[in-house]
């Protein structure tokens, strides 16, 4: 094979040309393309599609969040905010007070009482919802007659709007004319004050929230179960593993990634589950079922004068608590080898 030696090899020529990322050749002395400019040039279509969503989220979530944090550092209330009465425009007169609102909340026993019940409410709902959802998912993962019908019926609570479900349960819990007490009366049992007794009211709101949350757990865990290879169960059964051993050593580890996600989401949703508490009991009787988010709503929209700064401070504390929980939860998962 002949080699063309008519063109001399010039080492200096290689210095004048340098290969950039992706095999592109650029002249010596020209700066490398910037990463942001590169990303915009390559993925401009994706950025154009995402931009409207980012804008809407920024307006719907970003602005209220920033505004709430700002108000939490002031003494804003119904009497000193900017308002218009008829043709008269009254400017705002509230001022910045720093962290005084947060200090007042943390020193008030009301906050700790509400926090204690909120944590109890959240842990109870999430634990029971997960256990029931997992049990139903295991049952529905098997083949039997009418399985599709059962799946549709169990998902039904998820399809109905939450406020409609809560109003239906409120009718069921009615002490005088509710169906539950009618059934108990037929069995010779006295009527139960479902929503008028503090203990029974707590049990009632937990039951309703579990009824609303089970379909989400069921769908998510059922999808996780169907992703576990069936060969693992067959091999374990051939090795003589009992049903409990197969559940413990195959099912639970196979659902770990799905479980970690749904537990985190369910915790956040339950911690802020405003409709169930407010529409069912309005925090009563007394304040026995009041959670943090309903109390913040009460400060801003129910009590007079309305305390916008205090309600914002409560909202910021709720956000910080959930962020702290998410960070700790994620770190614990990383220690167990789960990264997501």
PDB file of C-alpha atoms in Angstrom, residues 67-254:
ATOM      1  CA  UNK A  67     -45.465  37.113  49.255  1.00  0.00           C
ATOM      2  CA  UNK A  68     -46.264  34.833  52.178  1.00  0.00           C
ATOM      3  CA  UNK A  69     -42.670  34.805  53.392  1.00  0.00           C
ATOM      4  CA  UNK A  70     -42.604  38.598  53.205  1.00  0.00           C
ATOM      5  CA  UNK A  71     -45.879  38.985  55.135  1.00  0.00           C
ATOM      6  CA  UNK A  72     -44.631  36.605  57.824  1.00  0.00           C
ATOM      7  CA  UNK A  73     -41.928  39.166  58.626  1.00  0.00           C
ATOM      8  CA  UNK A  74     -44.445  41.999  59.102  1.00  0.00           C
ATOM      9  CA  UNK A  75     -47.377  42.861  61.389  1.00  0.00           C
ATOM     10  CA  UNK A  76     -49.936  42.921  58.557  1.00  0.00           C
ATOM     11  CA  UNK A  77     -53.563  42.473  59.547  1.00  0.00           C
ATOM     12  CA  UNK A  78     -57.007  43.458  58.363  1.00  0.00           C
ATOM     13  CA  UNK A  79     -56.667  46.973  59.806  1.00  0.00           C
ATOM     14  CA  UNK A  80     -53.344  48.078  58.327  1.00  0.00           C
ATOM     15  CA  UNK A  81     -53.168  46.540  54.841  1.00  0.00           C
ATOM     16  CA  UNK A  82     -53.840  48.467  51.650  1.00  0.00           C
ATOM     17  CA  UNK A  83     -57.557  48.606  50.876  1.00  0.00           C
ATOM     18  CA  UNK A  84     -60.192  50.584  49.023  1.00  0.00           C
ATOM     19  CA  UNK A  85     -63.475  51.609  50.673  1.00  0.00           C
ATOM     20  CA  UNK A  86     -65.823  53.195  48.189  1.00  0.00           C
ATOM     21  CA  UNK A  87     -63.836  55.948  46.480  1.00  0.00           C
ATOM     22  CA  UNK A  88     -61.327  56.171  49.327  1.00  0.00           C
ATOM     23  CA  UNK A  89     -57.990  54.405  48.904  1.00  0.00           C
ATOM     24  CA  UNK A  90     -56.210  53.643  52.188  1.00  0.00           C
ATOM     25  CA  UNK A  91     -52.506  52.839  51.852  1.00  0.00           C
ATOM     26  CA  UNK A  92     -50.812  50.078  53.812  1.00  0.00           C
ATOM     27  CA  UNK A  93     -49.337  51.027  57.199  1.00  0.00           C
ATOM     28  CA  UNK A  94     -47.910  47.708  58.364  1.00  0.00           C
ATOM     29  CA  UNK A  95     -44.201  47.462  59.092  1.00  0.00           C
ATOM     30  CA  UNK A  96     -41.495  44.844  59.263  1.00  0.00           C
ATOM     31  CA  UNK A  97     -41.080  43.109  62.629  1.00  0.00           C
ATOM     32  CA  UNK A  98     -38.437  40.523  61.726  1.00  0.00           C
ATOM     33  CA  UNK A  99     -38.848  37.107  63.345  1.00  0.00           C
ATOM     34  CA  UNK A 100     -41.219  38.270  66.084  1.00  0.00           C
ATOM     35  CA  UNK A 101     -44.148  36.340  64.602  1.00  0.00           C
ATOM     36  CA  UNK A 102     -42.197  33.085  64.590  1.00  0.00           C
ATOM     37  CA  UNK A 103     -41.003  33.635  68.149  1.00  0.00           C
ATOM     38  CA  UNK A 104     -44.561  34.298  69.318  1.00  0.00           C
ATOM     39  CA  UNK A 105     -45.825  31.133  67.617  1.00  0.00           C
ATOM     40  CA  UNK A 106     -43.091  28.893  69.004  1.00  0.00           C
ATOM     41  CA  UNK A 107     -43.657  30.243  72.518  1.00  0.00           C
ATOM     42  CA  UNK A 108     -47.411  29.622  72.297  1.00  0.00           C
ATOM     43  CA  UNK A 109     -48.706  26.271  73.560  1.00  0.00           C
ATOM     44  CA  UNK A 110     -51.390  26.377  70.833  1.00  0.00           C
ATOM     45  CA  UNK A 111     -48.776  25.663  68.183  1.00  0.00           C
ATOM     46  CA  UNK A 112     -47.404  22.622  69.972  1.00  0.00           C
ATOM     47  CA  UNK A 113     -50.881  21.244  70.663  1.00  0.00           C
ATOM     48  CA  UNK A 114     -51.808  21.616  66.991  1.00  0.00           C
ATOM     49  CA  UNK A 115     -48.483  20.128  65.921  1.00  0.00           C
ATOM     50  CA  UNK A 116     -48.931  17.103  68.183  1.00  0.00           C
ATOM     51  CA  UNK A 117     -52.365  16.295  66.780  1.00  0.00           C
ATOM     52  CA  UNK A 118     -51.202  16.985  63.210  1.00  0.00           C
ATOM     53  CA  UNK A 119     -48.348  14.507  63.587  1.00  0.00           C
ATOM     54  CA  UNK A 120     -50.678  11.922  65.151  1.00  0.00           C
ATOM     55  CA  UNK A 121     -53.226  12.447  62.383  1.00  0.00           C
ATOM     56  CA  UNK A 122     -50.564  12.161  59.658  1.00  0.00           C
ATOM     57  CA  UNK A 123     -48.826   9.062  61.025  1.00  0.00           C
ATOM     58  CA  UNK A 124     -52.119   7.251  61.669  1.00  0.00           C
ATOM     59  CA  UNK A 125     -53.539   8.004  58.229  1.00  0.00           C
ATOM     60  CA  UNK A 126     -50.360   7.172  56.298  1.00  0.00           C
ATOM     61  CA  UNK A 127     -49.652   3.949  58.210  1.00  0.00           C
ATOM     62  CA  UNK A 128     -53.203   2.603  57.919  1.00  0.00           C
ATOM     63  CA  UNK A 129     -53.582   3.747  54.316  1.00  0.00           C
ATOM     64  CA  UNK A 130     -50.342   2.024  53.330  1.00  0.00           C
ATOM     65  CA  UNK A 131     -51.228  -1.201  55.160  1.00  0.00           C
ATOM     66  CA  UNK A 132     -54.735  -1.408  53.653  1.00  0.00           C
ATOM     67  CA  UNK A 133     -53.519  -0.391  50.202  1.00  0.00           C
ATOM     68  CA  UNK A 134     -50.765  -2.997  50.281  1.00  0.00           C
ATOM     69  CA  UNK A 135     -53.163  -5.724  51.385  1.00  0.00           C
ATOM     70  CA  UNK A 136     -55.653  -4.894  48.638  1.00  0.00           C
ATOM     71  CA  UNK A 137     -52.886  -4.640  46.049  1.00  0.00           C
ATOM     72  CA  UNK A 138     -51.622  -8.122  46.938  1.00  0.00           C
ATOM     73  CA  UNK A 139     -55.158  -9.513  46.634  1.00  0.00           C
ATOM     74  CA  UNK A 140     -55.881  -7.781  43.319  1.00  0.00           C
ATOM     75  CA  UNK A 141     -52.555  -8.905  41.865  1.00  0.00           C
ATOM     76  CA  UNK A 142     -53.915 -12.438  41.716  1.00  0.00           C
ATOM     77  CA  UNK A 143     -56.200 -13.798  39.010  1.00  0.00           C
ATOM     78  CA  UNK A 144     -59.808 -14.331  40.050  1.00  0.00           C
ATOM     79  CA  UNK A 145     -63.272 -13.755  38.635  1.00  0.00           C
ATOM     80  CA  UNK A 146     -64.412 -10.135  38.660  1.00  0.00           C
ATOM     81  CA  UNK A 147     -60.968  -8.710  39.319  1.00  0.00           C
ATOM     82  CA  UNK A 148     -61.501  -5.787  36.919  1.00  0.00           C
ATOM     83  CA  UNK A 149     -64.793  -4.891  38.589  1.00  0.00           C
ATOM     84  CA  UNK A 150     -63.220  -4.888  42.042  1.00  0.00           C
ATOM     85  CA  UNK A 151     -60.373  -2.691  40.830  1.00  0.00           C
ATOM     86  CA  UNK A 152     -62.830  -0.183  39.396  1.00  0.00           C
ATOM     87  CA  UNK A 153     -64.887  -0.055  42.592  1.00  0.00           C
ATOM     88  CA  UNK A 154     -61.827   0.407  44.810  1.00  0.00           C
ATOM     89  CA  UNK A 155     -60.560   3.274  42.659  1.00  0.00           C
ATOM     90  CA  UNK A 156     -63.961   5.000  42.768  1.00  0.00           C
ATOM     91  CA  UNK A 157     -63.222   7.113  45.907  1.00  0.00           C
ATOM     92  CA  UNK A 158     -60.236   8.571  44.066  1.00  0.00           C
ATOM     93  CA  UNK A 159     -62.404   9.591  41.099  1.00  0.00           C
ATOM     94  CA  UNK A 160     -64.971  11.438  43.221  1.00  0.00           C
ATOM     95  CA  UNK A 161     -63.970  15.018  44.219  1.00  0.00           C
ATOM     96  CA  UNK A 162     -62.819  15.186  47.832  1.00  0.00           C
ATOM     97  CA  UNK A 163     -65.409  17.722  48.939  1.00  0.00           C
ATOM     98  CA  UNK A 164     -68.241  15.582  47.545  1.00  0.00           C
ATOM     99  CA  UNK A 165     -66.939  12.546  49.446  1.00  0.00           C
ATOM    100  CA  UNK A 166     -66.604  14.542  52.658  1.00  0.00           C
ATOM    101  CA  UNK A 167     -70.169  15.857  52.424  1.00  0.00           C
ATOM    102  CA  UNK A 168     -71.412  12.304  51.861  1.00  0.00           C
ATOM    103  CA  UNK A 169     -69.539  11.114  54.946  1.00  0.00           C
ATOM    104  CA  UNK A 170     -70.917  14.042  56.922  1.00  0.00           C
ATOM    105  CA  UNK A 171     -74.426  12.770  56.168  1.00  0.00           C
ATOM    106  CA  UNK A 172     -73.409   9.261  57.208  1.00  0.00           C
ATOM    107  CA  UNK A 173     -72.023  10.591  60.502  1.00  0.00           C
ATOM    108  CA  UNK A 174     -75.137  12.624  61.341  1.00  0.00           C
ATOM    109  CA  UNK A 175     -76.028  11.779  64.927  1.00  0.00           C
ATOM    110  CA  UNK A 176     -79.817  11.866  64.494  1.00  0.00           C
ATOM    111  CA  UNK A 177     -80.484  10.897  60.887  1.00  0.00           C
ATOM    112  CA  UNK A 178     -77.204   9.354  59.726  1.00  0.00           C
ATOM    113  CA  UNK A 179     -77.165   5.888  58.197  1.00  0.00           C
ATOM    114  CA  UNK A 180     -74.491   4.634  60.598  1.00  0.00           C
ATOM    115  CA  UNK A 181     -76.538   5.444  63.675  1.00  0.00           C
ATOM    116  CA  UNK A 182     -79.671   4.056  62.001  1.00  0.00           C
ATOM    117  CA  UNK A 183     -77.875   0.742  61.554  1.00  0.00           C
ATOM    118  CA  UNK A 184     -76.638   0.807  65.157  1.00  0.00           C
ATOM    119  CA  UNK A 185     -80.121   1.654  66.397  1.00  0.00           C
ATOM    120  CA  UNK A 186     -81.494  -1.351  64.518  1.00  0.00           C
ATOM    121  CA  UNK A 187     -79.055  -3.510  66.466  1.00  0.00           C
ATOM    122  CA  UNK A 188     -80.101  -2.026  69.793  1.00  0.00           C
ATOM    123  CA  UNK A 189     -77.019   0.202  70.155  1.00  0.00           C
ATOM    124  CA  UNK A 190     -77.319   3.830  71.206  1.00  0.00           C
ATOM    125  CA  UNK A 191     -76.453   6.551  68.717  1.00  0.00           C
ATOM    126  CA  UNK A 192     -72.763   7.469  68.573  1.00  0.00           C
ATOM    127  CA  UNK A 193     -71.834  11.197  68.542  1.00  0.00           C
ATOM    128  CA  UNK A 194     -69.426  10.738  65.657  1.00  0.00           C
ATOM    129  CA  UNK A 195     -68.643  14.433  65.139  1.00  0.00           C
ATOM    130  CA  UNK A 196     -69.656  15.838  68.535  1.00  0.00           C
ATOM    131  CA  UNK A 197     -67.284  13.908  70.772  1.00  0.00           C
ATOM    132  CA  UNK A 198     -63.566  14.864  70.596  1.00  0.00           C
ATOM    133  CA  UNK A 199     -62.293  11.287  70.502  1.00  0.00           C
ATOM    134  CA  UNK A 200     -64.909  10.022  68.069  1.00  0.00           C
ATOM    135  CA  UNK A 201     -64.389  13.091  65.863  1.00  0.00           C
ATOM    136  CA  UNK A 202     -60.680  12.265  65.568  1.00  0.00           C
ATOM    137  CA  UNK A 203     -61.472   8.660  64.697  1.00  0.00           C
ATOM    138  CA  UNK A 204     -64.062   9.816  62.156  1.00  0.00           C
ATOM    139  CA  UNK A 205     -61.764  12.195  60.266  1.00  0.00           C
ATOM    140  CA  UNK A 206     -59.003   9.573  60.173  1.00  0.00           C
ATOM    141  CA  UNK A 207     -61.437   7.014  58.738  1.00  0.00           C
ATOM    142  CA  UNK A 208     -62.588   9.402  55.998  1.00  0.00           C
ATOM    143  CA  UNK A 209     -59.032  10.315  55.023  1.00  0.00           C
ATOM    144  CA  UNK A 210     -58.071   6.642  54.856  1.00  0.00           C
ATOM    145  CA  UNK A 211     -61.070   6.001  52.589  1.00  0.00           C
ATOM    146  CA  UNK A 212     -59.879   8.783  50.292  1.00  0.00           C
ATOM    147  CA  UNK A 213     -56.208   7.748  50.341  1.00  0.00           C
ATOM    148  CA  UNK A 214     -56.413   3.980  49.842  1.00  0.00           C
ATOM    149  CA  UNK A 215     -57.043   4.129  46.044  1.00  0.00           C
ATOM    150  CA  UNK A 216     -53.795   6.059  45.480  1.00  0.00           C
ATOM    151  CA  UNK A 217     -51.825   3.544  47.534  1.00  0.00           C
ATOM    152  CA  UNK A 218     -53.594   0.664  45.808  1.00  0.00           C
ATOM    153  CA  UNK A 219     -52.804   1.848  42.277  1.00  0.00           C
ATOM    154  CA  UNK A 220     -49.174   2.706  43.049  1.00  0.00           C
ATOM    155  CA  UNK A 221     -48.416  -0.515  44.942  1.00  0.00           C
ATOM    156  CA  UNK A 222     -50.271  -2.662  42.412  1.00  0.00           C
ATOM    157  CA  UNK A 223     -48.070  -1.234  39.677  1.00  0.00           C
ATOM    158  CA  UNK A 224     -45.011  -2.009  41.795  1.00  0.00           C
ATOM    159  CA  UNK A 225     -46.165  -5.582  42.370  1.00  0.00           C
ATOM    160  CA  UNK A 226     -46.653  -6.173  38.658  1.00  0.00           C
ATOM    161  CA  UNK A 227     -43.083  -5.038  37.992  1.00  0.00           C
ATOM    162  CA  UNK A 228     -41.621  -7.803  40.207  1.00  0.00           C
ATOM    163  CA  UNK A 229     -40.532 -10.769  38.044  1.00  0.00           C
ATOM    164  CA  UNK A 230     -42.718 -13.824  38.588  1.00  0.00           C
ATOM    165  CA  UNK A 231     -39.683 -16.096  38.296  1.00  0.00           C
ATOM    166  CA  UNK A 232     -38.564 -14.963  41.756  1.00  0.00           C
ATOM    167  CA  UNK A 233     -41.743 -16.286  43.343  1.00  0.00           C
ATOM    168  CA  UNK A 234     -41.529 -19.532  41.379  1.00  0.00           C
ATOM    169  CA  UNK A 235     -37.931 -20.115  42.433  1.00  0.00           C
ATOM    170  CA  UNK A 236     -38.717 -19.317  46.072  1.00  0.00           C
ATOM    171  CA  UNK A 237     -41.709 -21.656  46.019  1.00  0.00           C
ATOM    172  CA  UNK A 238     -39.592 -24.464  44.581  1.00  0.00           C
ATOM    173  CA  UNK A 239     -37.083 -23.875  47.387  1.00  0.00           C
ATOM    174  CA  UNK A 240     -39.844 -24.395  49.928  1.00  0.00           C
ATOM    175  CA  UNK A 241     -40.388 -20.766  50.999  1.00  0.00           C
ATOM    176  CA  UNK A 242     -43.667 -20.127  52.788  1.00  0.00           C
ATOM    177  CA  UNK A 243     -46.087 -17.377  51.618  1.00  0.00           C
ATOM    178  CA  UNK A 244     -44.932 -15.118  54.461  1.00  0.00           C
ATOM    179  CA  UNK A 245     -41.270 -15.673  53.532  1.00  0.00           C
ATOM    180  CA  UNK A 246     -41.999 -14.861  49.891  1.00  0.00           C
ATOM    181  CA  UNK A 247     -43.853 -11.717  50.948  1.00  0.00           C
ATOM    182  CA  UNK A 248     -41.082 -10.643  53.311  1.00  0.00           C
ATOM    183  CA  UNK A 249     -38.053 -11.393  51.139  1.00  0.00           C
ATOM    184  CA  UNK A 250     -39.424 -10.735  47.631  1.00  0.00           C
ATOM    185  CA  UNK A 251     -42.522  -8.536  47.752  1.00  0.00           C
ATOM    186  CA  UNK A 252     -41.413  -5.964  50.320  1.00  0.00           C
ATOM    187  CA  UNK A 253     -37.889  -5.455  48.849  1.00  0.00           C
ATOM    188  CA  UNK A 254     -39.394  -5.269  45.356  1.00  0.00           C
TER     189      UNK A 254
END
